[in-house]
Every structure is written in C-alpha cells, then in structure tokens.
C-alpha cells in the first residue's frame, strides 16, 4: 500500500516534465512564433536570417540648438582665364536638426593667369576678356537644410556618420574688372600695356554688387563636436556697368574644411 502511494505522489511530476518536453518539440501550428531550444552558441546558426532589419536611432551628430563654426580653403573652379583661390568662414545656429541659419564670408587671393589667358593677351593675338569680373570678397547670410543623414563602413573597421545639406543665401560681392587686373599684371611683368579694344571698354558702376548663392555639401562626423566638410556653391552676381549694361556671371566655388559644433552633445 505504501508503494502505491509513493508512485501516485510522483506521477503528476513525471507527467508535467513529459508535457514540457512535448511543448518544446511541438510544431507551431499558428506559424506566428517559432520555438527553438538553444543549448550552445553553435545552435544560433539554426536561426533563420531576416529579410529586412530596421534600426531606429538618433543622429550621431545632434544639431538642435547648437552653434556651428566652419573654416575652409576654397577655389573658383569654373573661371576660364584665372586661378582663383582663398579661404571661407561660416558661423551658424540650428533651430532644429534639419534647419539652420548663419552668415558666411569668402576672401580670394589675387588671381593667377591660366595658360589660356597668357595665349590670348600675348602677341600676336592681344585679345582681352572684356566681359569678365573677378570676385575679391563675398559676404552674406544663408539658410541651411539638412534632410539626409546616414552612415557607412570603411573597410568594415570604422563607421562614419554623415549629413547631406543644401543652402540658399544672399549677400554682396566685391569684384574687380578683369581688364584692370590684366593691365596691372602686364605692367608689373614689363610686358607692356593693353591697347587694342581696351580704351572703349565699359567701366563698372561700383565695386560691389548683390549676389545670390545656392550650395550642396556633406559633412562627415569625426566626433560629436568636429566634422570634415566639403561644399559646392554657386554664386550669381548682378554686375552693372556705367552705360547701364547688366552682366550676370556665375561662379562655382568648391570648399574643403572643418566644422566645430557647440555646446557639447547631450547624449551618447
């Protein structure tokens, strides 16, 4: 009699253990949740790879209510007759992650002649680019929109975070008449002076004129305070001569520089 009581006492526990094993190995008829017993790391290989993975995370480089300072080297890349290079500086502030405002300035060094210009103005051609103006300095304000951001891996070793942005701006452009620059350069080098067709050239009504700008750029985060930056910027100037003629030259400026963001980031 005692033996029967003991067997009856352990019977529910044995049934429960068997039921649990059956549940682990039972197929999932609902096909909503797949059960798998993982006993070792090698069992992880049995997992079915997902078709897509979505990761939601904040931007690595936060910008809301942060200031931005930029210092770059820049060059005008579309001038036919001269090499134009210098530096640029920007100071801005972001009111949201995607929207910011700021001021900027571009200062260019004295131009250098390209081979095209030397061939044109030299004998026997003596052709002068009468309708050309050269930027000395630009100063203005801009609006920056940063709608795209992401990251990529470099040789599967380092993750680089980036932001793409666009700018719209307006300001004043201080310019020089290219003919005056050529004339001074010829006198300086002892190659004579301009004569053919230059005496009747139009004179600029001023040395500064309104200009508009549109830019496209990208910044790569080095830390949450520093970033490397490149930018292409188009400048449209409205130049007027004394005879009332309006001239609207396009300048395309390419810049490489560094950005600094402040105050420090509040997360990560």
PDB file of C-alpha atoms in Angstrom:
ATOM      1  CA  UNK A   1       0.000   0.000   0.000  1.00  0.00           C
ATOM      2  CA  UNK A   2       2.795   2.412   0.802  1.00  0.00           C
ATOM      3  CA  UNK A   3       4.408   1.731  -2.571  1.00  0.00           C
ATOM      4  CA  UNK A   4       1.263   2.674  -4.420  1.00  0.00           C
ATOM      5  CA  UNK A   5       1.020   5.983  -2.542  1.00  0.00           C
ATOM      6  CA  UNK A   6       4.589   6.929  -3.439  1.00  0.00           C
ATOM      7  CA  UNK A   7       4.015   6.180  -7.118  1.00  0.00           C
ATOM      8  CA  UNK A   8       0.860   8.235  -7.162  1.00  0.00           C
ATOM      9  CA  UNK A   9       2.708  11.114  -5.490  1.00  0.00           C
ATOM     10  CA  UNK A  10       5.454  11.292  -8.192  1.00  0.00           C
ATOM     11  CA  UNK A  11       3.165  10.611 -11.134  1.00  0.00           C
ATOM     12  CA  UNK A  12       1.982  14.235 -11.660  1.00  0.00           C
ATOM     13  CA  UNK A  13       5.599  15.483 -11.690  1.00  0.00           C
ATOM     14  CA  UNK A  14       6.663  12.964 -14.318  1.00  0.00           C
ATOM     15  CA  UNK A  15       3.695  13.862 -16.460  1.00  0.00           C
ATOM     16  CA  UNK A  16       4.495  17.549 -16.160  1.00  0.00           C
ATOM     17  CA  UNK A  17       8.094  17.028 -17.293  1.00  0.00           C
ATOM     18  CA  UNK A  18       6.965  14.962 -20.274  1.00  0.00           C
ATOM     19  CA  UNK A  19       4.403  17.596 -21.193  1.00  0.00           C
ATOM     20  CA  UNK A  20       7.060  20.315 -21.102  1.00  0.00           C
ATOM     21  CA  UNK A  21       9.324  18.322 -23.427  1.00  0.00           C
ATOM     22  CA  UNK A  22       6.406  17.777 -25.792  1.00  0.00           C
ATOM     23  CA  UNK A  23       5.667  21.503 -25.807  1.00  0.00           C
ATOM     24  CA  UNK A  24       9.269  22.344 -26.712  1.00  0.00           C
ATOM     25  CA  UNK A  25       9.280  19.936 -29.633  1.00  0.00           C
ATOM     26  CA  UNK A  26       5.701  20.506 -30.750  1.00  0.00           C
ATOM     27  CA  UNK A  27       5.264  22.291 -34.080  1.00  0.00           C
ATOM     28  CA  UNK A  28       3.913  25.808 -34.084  1.00  0.00           C
ATOM     29  CA  UNK A  29       0.620  25.367 -35.971  1.00  0.00           C
ATOM     30  CA  UNK A  30      -0.198  29.071 -35.755  1.00  0.00           C
ATOM     31  CA  UNK A  31       3.032  29.878 -37.648  1.00  0.00           C
ATOM     32  CA  UNK A  32       3.392  33.086 -35.696  1.00  0.00           C
ATOM     33  CA  UNK A  33       6.137  32.212 -33.228  1.00  0.00           C
ATOM     34  CA  UNK A  34       8.930  29.771 -33.920  1.00  0.00           C
ATOM     35  CA  UNK A  35      10.165  27.933 -30.818  1.00  0.00           C
ATOM     36  CA  UNK A  36      13.735  26.759 -30.685  1.00  0.00           C
ATOM     37  CA  UNK A  37      15.803  25.424 -27.815  1.00  0.00           C
ATOM     38  CA  UNK A  38      19.286  26.979 -27.652  1.00  0.00           C
ATOM     39  CA  UNK A  39      21.771  24.911 -25.659  1.00  0.00           C
ATOM     40  CA  UNK A  40      25.030  26.331 -27.064  1.00  0.00           C
ATOM     41  CA  UNK A  41      26.335  29.154 -29.225  1.00  0.00           C
ATOM     42  CA  UNK A  42      26.517  26.853 -32.237  1.00  0.00           C
ATOM     43  CA  UNK A  43      22.727  26.496 -32.110  1.00  0.00           C
ATOM     44  CA  UNK A  44      22.418  30.156 -33.116  1.00  0.00           C
ATOM     45  CA  UNK A  45      23.289  29.116 -36.667  1.00  0.00           C
ATOM     46  CA  UNK A  46      19.867  27.481 -36.879  1.00  0.00           C
ATOM     47  CA  UNK A  47      18.153  30.867 -36.729  1.00  0.00           C
ATOM     48  CA  UNK A  48      16.534  31.923 -39.981  1.00  0.00           C
ATOM     49  CA  UNK A  49      18.023  35.198 -41.337  1.00  0.00           C
ATOM     50  CA  UNK A  50      15.561  38.067 -41.538  1.00  0.00           C
ATOM     51  CA  UNK A  51      14.551  39.579 -44.878  1.00  0.00           C
ATOM     52  CA  UNK A  52      14.998  43.103 -43.534  1.00  0.00           C
ATOM     53  CA  UNK A  53      16.195  44.742 -40.354  1.00  0.00           C
ATOM     54  CA  UNK A  54      15.150  48.230 -39.251  1.00  0.00           C
ATOM     55  CA  UNK A  55      17.267  50.065 -36.700  1.00  0.00           C
ATOM     56  CA  UNK A  56      15.899  53.266 -35.213  1.00  0.00           C
ATOM     57  CA  UNK A  57      18.450  55.522 -33.571  1.00  0.00           C
ATOM     58  CA  UNK A  58      19.167  59.199 -33.130  1.00  0.00           C
ATOM     59  CA  UNK A  59      21.652  61.068 -35.281  1.00  0.00           C
ATOM     60  CA  UNK A  60      25.209  60.637 -34.125  1.00  0.00           C
ATOM     61  CA  UNK A  61      25.797  64.387 -34.598  1.00  0.00           C
ATOM     62  CA  UNK A  62      22.959  66.277 -32.851  1.00  0.00           C
ATOM     63  CA  UNK A  63      22.499  69.865 -34.037  1.00  0.00           C
ATOM     64  CA  UNK A  64      19.331  71.247 -32.442  1.00  0.00           C
ATOM     65  CA  UNK A  65      20.124  74.467 -30.537  1.00  0.00           C
ATOM     66  CA  UNK A  66      23.833  74.092 -31.294  1.00  0.00           C
ATOM     67  CA  UNK A  67      26.157  76.543 -32.994  1.00  0.00           C
ATOM     68  CA  UNK A  68      28.357  75.751 -35.991  1.00  0.00           C
ATOM     69  CA  UNK A  69      31.707  77.259 -36.954  1.00  0.00           C
ATOM     70  CA  UNK A  70      33.438  76.436 -40.235  1.00  0.00           C
ATOM     71  CA  UNK A  71      36.832  77.303 -41.695  1.00  0.00           C
ATOM     72  CA  UNK A  72      37.674  76.113 -45.229  1.00  0.00           C
ATOM     73  CA  UNK A  73      40.011  76.555 -48.148  1.00  0.00           C
ATOM     74  CA  UNK A  74      38.102  77.352 -51.324  1.00  0.00           C
ATOM     75  CA  UNK A  75      38.598  77.908 -55.032  1.00  0.00           C
ATOM     76  CA  UNK A  76      36.566  79.090 -58.006  1.00  0.00           C
ATOM     77  CA  UNK A  77      36.618  76.122 -60.390  1.00  0.00           C
ATOM     78  CA  UNK A  78      34.833  77.471 -63.477  1.00  0.00           C
ATOM     79  CA  UNK A  79      36.831  80.589 -64.398  1.00  0.00           C
ATOM     80  CA  UNK A  80      38.264  80.307 -67.901  1.00  0.00           C
ATOM     81  CA  UNK A  81      41.146  82.760 -67.607  1.00  0.00           C
ATOM     82  CA  UNK A  82      42.331  82.821 -63.956  1.00  0.00           C
ATOM     83  CA  UNK A  83      43.120  80.621 -60.998  1.00  0.00           C
ATOM     84  CA  UNK A  84      41.161  81.950 -58.016  1.00  0.00           C
ATOM     85  CA  UNK A  85      41.698  80.560 -54.524  1.00  0.00           C
ATOM     86  CA  UNK A  86      41.328  81.669 -50.938  1.00  0.00           C
ATOM     87  CA  UNK A  87      39.515  80.882 -47.715  1.00  0.00           C
ATOM     88  CA  UNK A  88      35.988  80.951 -46.334  1.00  0.00           C
ATOM     89  CA  UNK A  89      34.447  81.132 -42.874  1.00  0.00           C
ATOM     90  CA  UNK A  90      30.919  80.468 -41.617  1.00  0.00           C
ATOM     91  CA  UNK A  91      29.054  80.870 -38.335  1.00  0.00           C
ATOM     92  CA  UNK A  92      25.579  79.420 -37.908  1.00  0.00           C
ATOM     93  CA  UNK A  93      22.947  78.180 -35.483  1.00  0.00           C
ATOM     94  CA  UNK A  94      20.458  75.298 -35.787  1.00  0.00           C
ATOM     95  CA  UNK A  95      16.902  75.782 -34.520  1.00  0.00           C
ATOM     96  CA  UNK A  96      16.073  72.154 -35.396  1.00  0.00           C
ATOM     97  CA  UNK A  97      18.014  69.124 -36.605  1.00  0.00           C
ATOM     98  CA  UNK A  98      17.215  69.943 -40.236  1.00  0.00           C
ATOM     99  CA  UNK A  99      17.064  73.746 -40.230  1.00  0.00           C
ATOM    100  CA  UNK A 100      19.730  76.325 -39.523  1.00  0.00           C
ATOM    101  CA  UNK A 101      20.762  79.891 -40.348  1.00  0.00           C
ATOM    102  CA  UNK A 102      24.088  81.640 -40.499  1.00  0.00           C
ATOM    103  CA  UNK A 103      26.472  84.150 -42.040  1.00  0.00           C
ATOM    104  CA  UNK A 104      29.449  83.437 -44.287  1.00  0.00           C
ATOM    105  CA  UNK A 105      32.360  85.173 -45.973  1.00  0.00           C
ATOM    106  CA  UNK A 106      34.674  84.254 -48.876  1.00  0.00           C
ATOM    107  CA  UNK A 107      38.005  86.014 -49.430  1.00  0.00           C
ATOM    108  CA  UNK A 108      40.081  85.254 -52.539  1.00  0.00           C
ATOM    109  CA  UNK A 109      43.763  85.882 -53.190  1.00  0.00           C
ATOM    110  CA  UNK A 110      44.984  87.873 -56.236  1.00  0.00           C
ATOM    111  CA  UNK A 111      44.287  85.867 -59.402  1.00  0.00           C
ATOM    112  CA  UNK A 112      46.891  83.869 -61.296  1.00  0.00           C
ATOM    113  CA  UNK A 113      46.881  83.713 -65.095  1.00  0.00           C
ATOM    114  CA  UNK A 114      45.914  80.456 -66.767  1.00  0.00           C
ATOM    115  CA  UNK A 115      47.683  79.414 -69.956  1.00  0.00           C
ATOM    116  CA  UNK A 116      44.532  80.375 -71.885  1.00  0.00           C
ATOM    117  CA  UNK A 117      44.777  83.968 -70.672  1.00  0.00           C
ATOM    118  CA  UNK A 118      48.507  84.189 -71.463  1.00  0.00           C
ATOM    119  CA  UNK A 119      47.913  82.969 -75.016  1.00  0.00           C
ATOM    120  CA  UNK A 120      45.018  85.383 -75.551  1.00  0.00           C
ATOM    121  CA  UNK A 121      46.636  88.586 -74.348  1.00  0.00           C
ATOM    122  CA  UNK A 122      50.100  87.797 -75.732  1.00  0.00           C
ATOM    123  CA  UNK A 123      51.210  88.702 -79.244  1.00  0.00           C
ATOM    124  CA  UNK A 124      50.091  88.306 -81.911  1.00  0.00           C
ATOM    125  CA  UNK A 125      46.564  87.730 -80.516  1.00  0.00           C
ATOM    126  CA  UNK A 126      46.201  90.549 -77.945  1.00  0.00           C
ATOM    127  CA  UNK A 127      42.614  89.523 -77.163  1.00  0.00           C
ATOM    128  CA  UNK A 128      41.219  90.810 -73.889  1.00  0.00           C
ATOM    129  CA  UNK A 129      38.285  89.228 -71.983  1.00  0.00           C
ATOM    130  CA  UNK A 130      36.316  92.466 -71.687  1.00  0.00           C
ATOM    131  CA  UNK A 131      33.229  90.951 -70.079  1.00  0.00           C
ATOM    132  CA  UNK A 132      34.904  89.228 -67.162  1.00  0.00           C
ATOM    133  CA  UNK A 133      34.837  90.212 -63.484  1.00  0.00           C
ATOM    134  CA  UNK A 134      36.763  88.640 -60.619  1.00  0.00           C
ATOM    135  CA  UNK A 135      35.487  88.145 -57.085  1.00  0.00           C
ATOM    136  CA  UNK A 136      37.571  89.635 -54.286  1.00  0.00           C
ATOM    137  CA  UNK A 137      35.236  89.094 -51.343  1.00  0.00           C
ATOM    138  CA  UNK A 138      31.721  87.830 -50.702  1.00  0.00           C
ATOM    139  CA  UNK A 139      29.721  88.321 -47.514  1.00  0.00           C
ATOM    140  CA  UNK A 140      26.155  87.252 -46.832  1.00  0.00           C
ATOM    141  CA  UNK A 141      23.615  85.179 -44.918  1.00  0.00           C
ATOM    142  CA  UNK A 142      22.287  81.705 -45.659  1.00  0.00           C
ATOM    143  CA  UNK A 143      19.629  79.154 -44.754  1.00  0.00           C
ATOM    144  CA  UNK A 144      20.757  75.520 -44.379  1.00  0.00           C
ATOM    145  CA  UNK A 145      18.533  72.464 -44.805  1.00  0.00           C
ATOM    146  CA  UNK A 146      19.899  69.022 -43.797  1.00  0.00           C
ATOM    147  CA  UNK A 147      17.273  66.447 -44.858  1.00  0.00           C
ATOM    148  CA  UNK A 148      19.515  63.379 -45.289  1.00  0.00           C
ATOM    149  CA  UNK A 149      21.806  61.607 -42.851  1.00  0.00           C
ATOM    150  CA  UNK A 150      23.311  58.142 -42.607  1.00  0.00           C
ATOM    151  CA  UNK A 151      26.453  56.121 -42.050  1.00  0.00           C
ATOM    152  CA  UNK A 152      28.803  53.810 -43.896  1.00  0.00           C
ATOM    153  CA  UNK A 153      31.646  51.462 -43.005  1.00  0.00           C
ATOM    154  CA  UNK A 154      35.256  51.970 -44.067  1.00  0.00           C
ATOM    155  CA  UNK A 155      36.855  48.566 -44.795  1.00  0.00           C
ATOM    156  CA  UNK A 156      34.464  47.039 -42.231  1.00  0.00           C
ATOM    157  CA  UNK A 157      36.566  48.627 -39.487  1.00  0.00           C
ATOM    158  CA  UNK A 158      35.165  52.081 -38.829  1.00  0.00           C
ATOM    159  CA  UNK A 159      31.650  53.543 -39.063  1.00  0.00           C
ATOM    160  CA  UNK A 160      31.473  57.077 -40.454  1.00  0.00           C
ATOM    161  CA  UNK A 161      28.355  59.177 -39.899  1.00  0.00           C
ATOM    162  CA  UNK A 162      27.430  61.849 -42.445  1.00  0.00           C
ATOM    163  CA  UNK A 163      24.853  64.564 -43.177  1.00  0.00           C
ATOM    164  CA  UNK A 164      23.881  65.933 -46.599  1.00  0.00           C
ATOM    165  CA  UNK A 165      22.720  69.534 -46.766  1.00  0.00           C
ATOM    166  CA  UNK A 166      21.627  72.315 -49.116  1.00  0.00           C
ATOM    167  CA  UNK A 167      21.899  76.074 -48.675  1.00  0.00           C
ATOM    168  CA  UNK A 168      20.273  79.202 -50.076  1.00  0.00           C
ATOM    169  CA  UNK A 169      21.788  82.615 -49.447  1.00  0.00           C
ATOM    170  CA  UNK A 170      22.139  86.246 -50.456  1.00  0.00           C
ATOM    171  CA  UNK A 171      24.723  88.952 -49.900  1.00  0.00           C
ATOM    172  CA  UNK A 172      27.149  91.361 -51.543  1.00  0.00           C
ATOM    173  CA  UNK A 173      30.002  90.522 -53.896  1.00  0.00           C
ATOM    174  CA  UNK A 174      33.086  92.752 -54.165  1.00  0.00           C
ATOM    175  CA  UNK A 175      34.549  92.389 -57.667  1.00  0.00           C
ATOM    176  CA  UNK A 176      37.345  93.598 -59.952  1.00  0.00           C
ATOM    177  CA  UNK A 177      37.267  94.196 -63.676  1.00  0.00           C
ATOM    178  CA  UNK A 178      39.413  91.518 -65.325  1.00  0.00           C
ATOM    179  CA  UNK A 179      40.802  94.050 -67.806  1.00  0.00           C
ATOM    180  CA  UNK A 180      42.226  96.149 -64.979  1.00  0.00           C
ATOM    181  CA  UNK A 181      43.838  93.052 -63.460  1.00  0.00           C
ATOM    182  CA  UNK A 182      45.425  92.106 -66.792  1.00  0.00           C
ATOM    183  CA  UNK A 183      46.668  95.638 -67.377  1.00  0.00           C
ATOM    184  CA  UNK A 184      48.340  95.769 -63.940  1.00  0.00           C
ATOM    185  CA  UNK A 185      49.894  92.348 -64.426  1.00  0.00           C
ATOM    186  CA  UNK A 186      51.380  93.303 -67.804  1.00  0.00           C
ATOM    187  CA  UNK A 187      52.899  96.476 -66.381  1.00  0.00           C
ATOM    188  CA  UNK A 188      54.268  94.582 -63.386  1.00  0.00           C
ATOM    189  CA  UNK A 189      55.974  91.976 -65.548  1.00  0.00           C
ATOM    190  CA  UNK A 190      57.241  94.553 -68.082  1.00  0.00           C
ATOM    191  CA  UNK A 191      55.251  93.080 -70.963  1.00  0.00           C
ATOM    192  CA  UNK A 192      53.736  96.432 -71.988  1.00  0.00           C
ATOM    193  CA  UNK A 193      50.125  97.544 -71.655  1.00  0.00           C
ATOM    194  CA  UNK A 194      46.801  96.740 -73.221  1.00  0.00           C
ATOM    195  CA  UNK A 195      45.952  98.736 -76.322  1.00  0.00           C
ATOM    196  CA  UNK A 196      43.618  97.041 -78.798  1.00  0.00           C
ATOM    197  CA  UNK A 197      39.958  97.480 -77.953  1.00  0.00           C
ATOM    198  CA  UNK A 198      40.575  98.457 -74.354  1.00  0.00           C
ATOM    199  CA  UNK A 199      40.183 102.219 -74.475  1.00  0.00           C
ATOM    200  CA  UNK A 200      36.460 101.953 -75.129  1.00  0.00           C
ATOM    201  CA  UNK A 201      35.728  99.283 -72.570  1.00  0.00           C
ATOM    202  CA  UNK A 202      32.805  99.635 -70.182  1.00  0.00           C
ATOM    203  CA  UNK A 203      33.621 100.698 -66.633  1.00  0.00           C
ATOM    204  CA  UNK A 204      31.984  99.123 -63.619  1.00  0.00           C
ATOM    205  CA  UNK A 205      29.456 101.374 -61.886  1.00  0.00           C
ATOM    206  CA  UNK A 206      30.672 100.170 -58.470  1.00  0.00           C
ATOM    207  CA  UNK A 207      32.999  97.654 -56.876  1.00  0.00           C
ATOM    208  CA  UNK A 208      30.251  95.731 -55.027  1.00  0.00           C
ATOM    209  CA  UNK A 209      27.027  94.188 -56.293  1.00  0.00           C
ATOM    210  CA  UNK A 210      24.220  91.990 -54.932  1.00  0.00           C
ATOM    211  CA  UNK A 211      24.607  88.234 -55.301  1.00  0.00           C
ATOM    212  CA  UNK A 212      22.656  85.076 -54.590  1.00  0.00           C
ATOM    213  CA  UNK A 213      24.035  81.657 -53.701  1.00  0.00           C
ATOM    214  CA  UNK A 214      22.924  78.032 -53.702  1.00  0.00           C
ATOM    215  CA  UNK A 215      25.019  75.246 -52.230  1.00  0.00           C
ATOM    216  CA  UNK A 216      25.232  71.491 -51.842  1.00  0.00           C
ATOM    217  CA  UNK A 217      27.502  69.847 -49.296  1.00  0.00           C
ATOM    218  CA  UNK A 218      28.264  66.963 -46.981  1.00  0.00           C
ATOM    219  CA  UNK A 219      29.783  66.698 -43.534  1.00  0.00           C
ATOM    220  CA  UNK A 220      31.468  63.609 -42.043  1.00  0.00           C
ATOM    221  CA  UNK A 221      31.477  63.349 -38.252  1.00  0.00           C
ATOM    222  CA  UNK A 222      34.865  62.776 -36.635  1.00  0.00           C
ATOM    223  CA  UNK A 223      33.459  63.238 -33.132  1.00  0.00           C
ATOM    224  CA  UNK A 224      30.222  64.752 -31.856  1.00  0.00           C
ATOM    225  CA  UNK A 225      31.916  68.172 -31.896  1.00  0.00           C
ATOM    226  CA  UNK A 226      34.141  68.030 -35.010  1.00  0.00           C
ATOM    227  CA  UNK A 227      33.385  67.153 -38.631  1.00  0.00           C
ATOM    228  CA  UNK A 228      35.077  67.241 -42.037  1.00  0.00           C
ATOM    229  CA  UNK A 229      33.161  69.165 -44.685  1.00  0.00           C
ATOM    230  CA  UNK A 230      33.030  69.630 -48.478  1.00  0.00           C
ATOM    231  CA  UNK A 231      30.748  72.031 -50.328  1.00  0.00           C
ATOM    232  CA  UNK A 232      29.903  73.169 -53.861  1.00  0.00           C
ATOM    233  CA  UNK A 233      28.398  76.646 -54.023  1.00  0.00           C
ATOM    234  CA  UNK A 234      27.019  78.583 -56.990  1.00  0.00           C
ATOM    235  CA  UNK A 235      27.150  82.405 -56.905  1.00  0.00           C
ATOM    236  CA  UNK A 236      25.052  84.557 -59.233  1.00  0.00           C
ATOM    237  CA  UNK A 237      26.157  88.216 -59.241  1.00  0.00           C
ATOM    238  CA  UNK A 238      24.307  91.183 -60.759  1.00  0.00           C
ATOM    239  CA  UNK A 239      27.069  93.406 -62.161  1.00  0.00           C
ATOM    240  CA  UNK A 240      26.239  96.739 -63.783  1.00  0.00           C
ATOM    241  CA  UNK A 241      28.403  98.984 -65.967  1.00  0.00           C
ATOM    242  CA  UNK A 242      28.289 102.773 -66.293  1.00  0.00           C
ATOM    243  CA  UNK A 243      26.485 102.501 -69.635  1.00  0.00           C
ATOM    244  CA  UNK A 244      23.596 100.651 -67.950  1.00  0.00           C
ATOM    245  CA  UNK A 245      24.552  97.207 -69.225  1.00  0.00           C
ATOM    246  CA  UNK A 246      23.759  94.363 -66.816  1.00  0.00           C
ATOM    247  CA  UNK A 247      26.096  91.384 -66.564  1.00  0.00           C
ATOM    248  CA  UNK A 248      25.222  88.252 -64.533  1.00  0.00           C
ATOM    249  CA  UNK A 249      28.290  85.979 -64.151  1.00  0.00           C
ATOM    250  CA  UNK A 250      28.153  82.576 -62.451  1.00  0.00           C
ATOM    251  CA  UNK A 251      30.937  81.456 -60.128  1.00  0.00           C
ATOM    252  CA  UNK A 252      31.192  77.868 -58.857  1.00  0.00           C
ATOM    253  CA  UNK A 253      33.143  77.585 -55.629  1.00  0.00           C
ATOM    254  CA  UNK A 254      34.478  74.347 -54.137  1.00  0.00           C
ATOM    255  CA  UNK A 255      35.464  74.246 -50.442  1.00  0.00           C
ATOM    256  CA  UNK A 256      37.130  71.766 -48.081  1.00  0.00           C
ATOM    257  CA  UNK A 257      37.237  72.443 -44.374  1.00  0.00           C
ATOM    258  CA  UNK A 258      36.403  71.616 -40.758  1.00  0.00           C
ATOM    259  CA  UNK A 259      33.250  72.210 -38.720  1.00  0.00           C
ATOM    260  CA  UNK A 260      33.058  72.724 -34.959  1.00  0.00           C
ATOM    261  CA  UNK A 261      29.744  72.339 -33.069  1.00  0.00           C
ATOM    262  CA  UNK A 262      28.994  73.749 -29.634  1.00  0.00           C
ATOM    263  CA  UNK A 263      27.917  73.325 -26.844  1.00  0.00           C
ATOM    264  CA  UNK A 264      28.674  69.632 -26.324  1.00  0.00           C
ATOM    265  CA  UNK A 265      26.221  66.876 -27.270  1.00  0.00           C
ATOM    266  CA  UNK A 266      23.776  65.812 -24.529  1.00  0.00           C
ATOM    267  CA  UNK A 267      23.517  62.128 -25.395  1.00  0.00           C
ATOM    268  CA  UNK A 268      25.848  59.207 -26.196  1.00  0.00           C
TER     269      UNK A 268
END
